[in-house]
C-alpha cells in the first residue's frame, strides 16, 4: 500500500514533496495486538544484533524528524527519507 500511495503522490505533479519511510512505528498507546507484537519482536531481534535497519521508531521521534525535514526542505523536488535517516534525526 505504501508504494501505491507514493506513486499516486508522484502522479499529482507537485513541484515538491517529502516522503518519510519509517520501518516500524512504536505507538505507546496502541491497542493493536499485531503492532505491539511486531515492535516487541523487532526490539528483541535488534538487541541480539539482527535486523538493525528495521529498528522501531517512537511516534515522538518521528514527529521531530518530520519537523526537522520540513524546516530544511528544499523549495523544489522530491525528498525521500528512509528509516535510518529518520532515526538519525534527518541530517543531510
Tab-separated table of C-alpha atoms in Angstrom:
chain	number	residue	atom	x	y	z
A	1	UNK	CA	0.000	0.000	0.000
A	2	UNK	CA	2.790	2.447	0.822
A	3	UNK	CA	4.316	2.149	-2.651
A	4	UNK	CA	0.913	2.706	-4.231
A	5	UNK	CA	0.420	5.900	-2.241
A	6	UNK	CA	3.884	7.155	-3.172
A	7	UNK	CA	3.148	6.569	-6.864
A	8	UNK	CA	-0.166	8.422	-6.534
A	9	UNK	CA	1.614	11.408	-4.971
A	10	UNK	CA	4.204	11.364	-7.764
A	11	UNK	CA	1.453	11.419	-10.408
A	12	UNK	CA	-0.054	14.573	-8.878
A	13	UNK	CA	2.971	16.520	-10.195
A	14	UNK	CA	3.561	18.592	-7.090
A	15	UNK	CA	6.604	20.852	-7.525
A	16	UNK	CA	7.959	19.449	-4.266
A	17	UNK	CA	7.057	16.818	-1.710
A	18	UNK	CA	8.562	14.804	1.102
A	19	UNK	CA	8.056	11.137	1.974
A	20	UNK	CA	9.233	9.567	5.215
A	21	UNK	CA	9.591	5.784	5.240
A	22	UNK	CA	9.876	4.573	8.822
A	23	UNK	CA	10.312	0.818	9.233
A	24	UNK	CA	8.046	0.201	12.232
A	25	UNK	CA	6.286	2.879	14.258
A	26	UNK	CA	6.217	2.298	18.005
A	27	UNK	CA	2.964	3.859	19.194
A	28	UNK	CA	2.908	3.719	23.002
A	29	UNK	CA	-0.888	3.790	23.380
A	30	UNK	CA	-1.809	1.412	20.580
A	31	UNK	CA	-4.498	-1.154	21.147
A	32	UNK	CA	-3.437	-3.205	18.129
A	33	UNK	CA	-2.012	-6.515	19.275
A	34	UNK	CA	-0.206	-7.082	15.969
A	35	UNK	CA	1.640	-3.773	16.248
A	36	UNK	CA	2.660	-4.483	19.827
A	37	UNK	CA	3.916	-7.934	18.848
A	38	UNK	CA	5.840	-6.616	15.835
A	39	UNK	CA	7.552	-3.914	17.897
A	40	UNK	CA	8.407	-6.408	20.641
A	41	UNK	CA	9.849	-8.909	18.182
A	42	UNK	CA	11.877	-6.336	16.260
A	43	UNK	CA	13.218	-4.832	19.514
A	44	UNK	CA	14.277	-8.287	20.685
A	45	UNK	CA	15.957	-9.062	17.362
A	46	UNK	CA	17.738	-5.691	17.439
A	47	UNK	CA	19.105	-6.458	20.922
A	48	UNK	CA	20.750	-9.627	19.637
A	49	UNK	CA	22.161	-7.767	16.634
A	50	UNK	CA	19.662	-8.724	13.949
A	51	UNK	CA	17.625	-6.526	11.587
A	52	UNK	CA	19.201	-3.302	12.843
A	53	UNK	CA	17.961	-1.387	9.797
A	54	UNK	CA	14.381	-2.181	10.838
A	55	UNK	CA	14.507	-0.544	14.256
A	56	UNK	CA	11.198	0.688	15.632
A	57	UNK	CA	10.806	4.450	15.887
A	58	UNK	CA	8.687	6.116	18.543
A	59	UNK	CA	5.981	8.492	17.372
A	60	UNK	CA	7.594	11.457	19.173
A	61	UNK	CA	10.883	10.833	17.342
A	62	UNK	CA	9.077	10.506	14.022
A	63	UNK	CA	7.349	13.842	14.690
A	64	UNK	CA	10.703	15.510	15.487
A	65	UNK	CA	12.195	14.124	12.277
A	66	UNK	CA	9.238	15.424	10.273
A	67	UNK	CA	9.674	18.901	11.752
A	68	UNK	CA	13.423	18.857	11.042
A	69	UNK	CA	12.847	17.695	7.480
A	70	UNK	CA	10.191	20.376	6.960
A	71	UNK	CA	12.496	23.161	8.124
A	72	UNK	CA	15.319	22.022	5.834
A	73	UNK	CA	13.024	21.098	2.939
A	74	UNK	CA	14.129	22.473	-0.451
A	75	UNK	CA	11.646	24.517	-2.476
A	76	UNK	CA	11.536	22.029	-5.358
A	77	UNK	CA	11.938	18.325	-5.903
A	78	UNK	CA	11.283	15.054	-4.185
A	79	UNK	CA	12.760	14.205	-0.803
A	80	UNK	CA	12.694	10.607	0.443
A	81	UNK	CA	13.829	9.770	3.945
A	82	UNK	CA	14.446	6.138	4.825
A	83	UNK	CA	14.176	4.698	8.311
A	84	UNK	CA	17.897	5.064	9.063
A	85	UNK	CA	17.817	8.780	8.218
A	86	UNK	CA	14.712	9.274	10.333
A	87	UNK	CA	16.317	7.507	13.304
A	88	UNK	CA	19.434	9.672	12.891
A	89	UNK	CA	17.383	12.872	13.027
A	90	UNK	CA	17.447	13.583	9.270
A	91	UNK	CA	20.877	15.092	8.805
A	92	UNK	CA	21.808	15.732	5.198
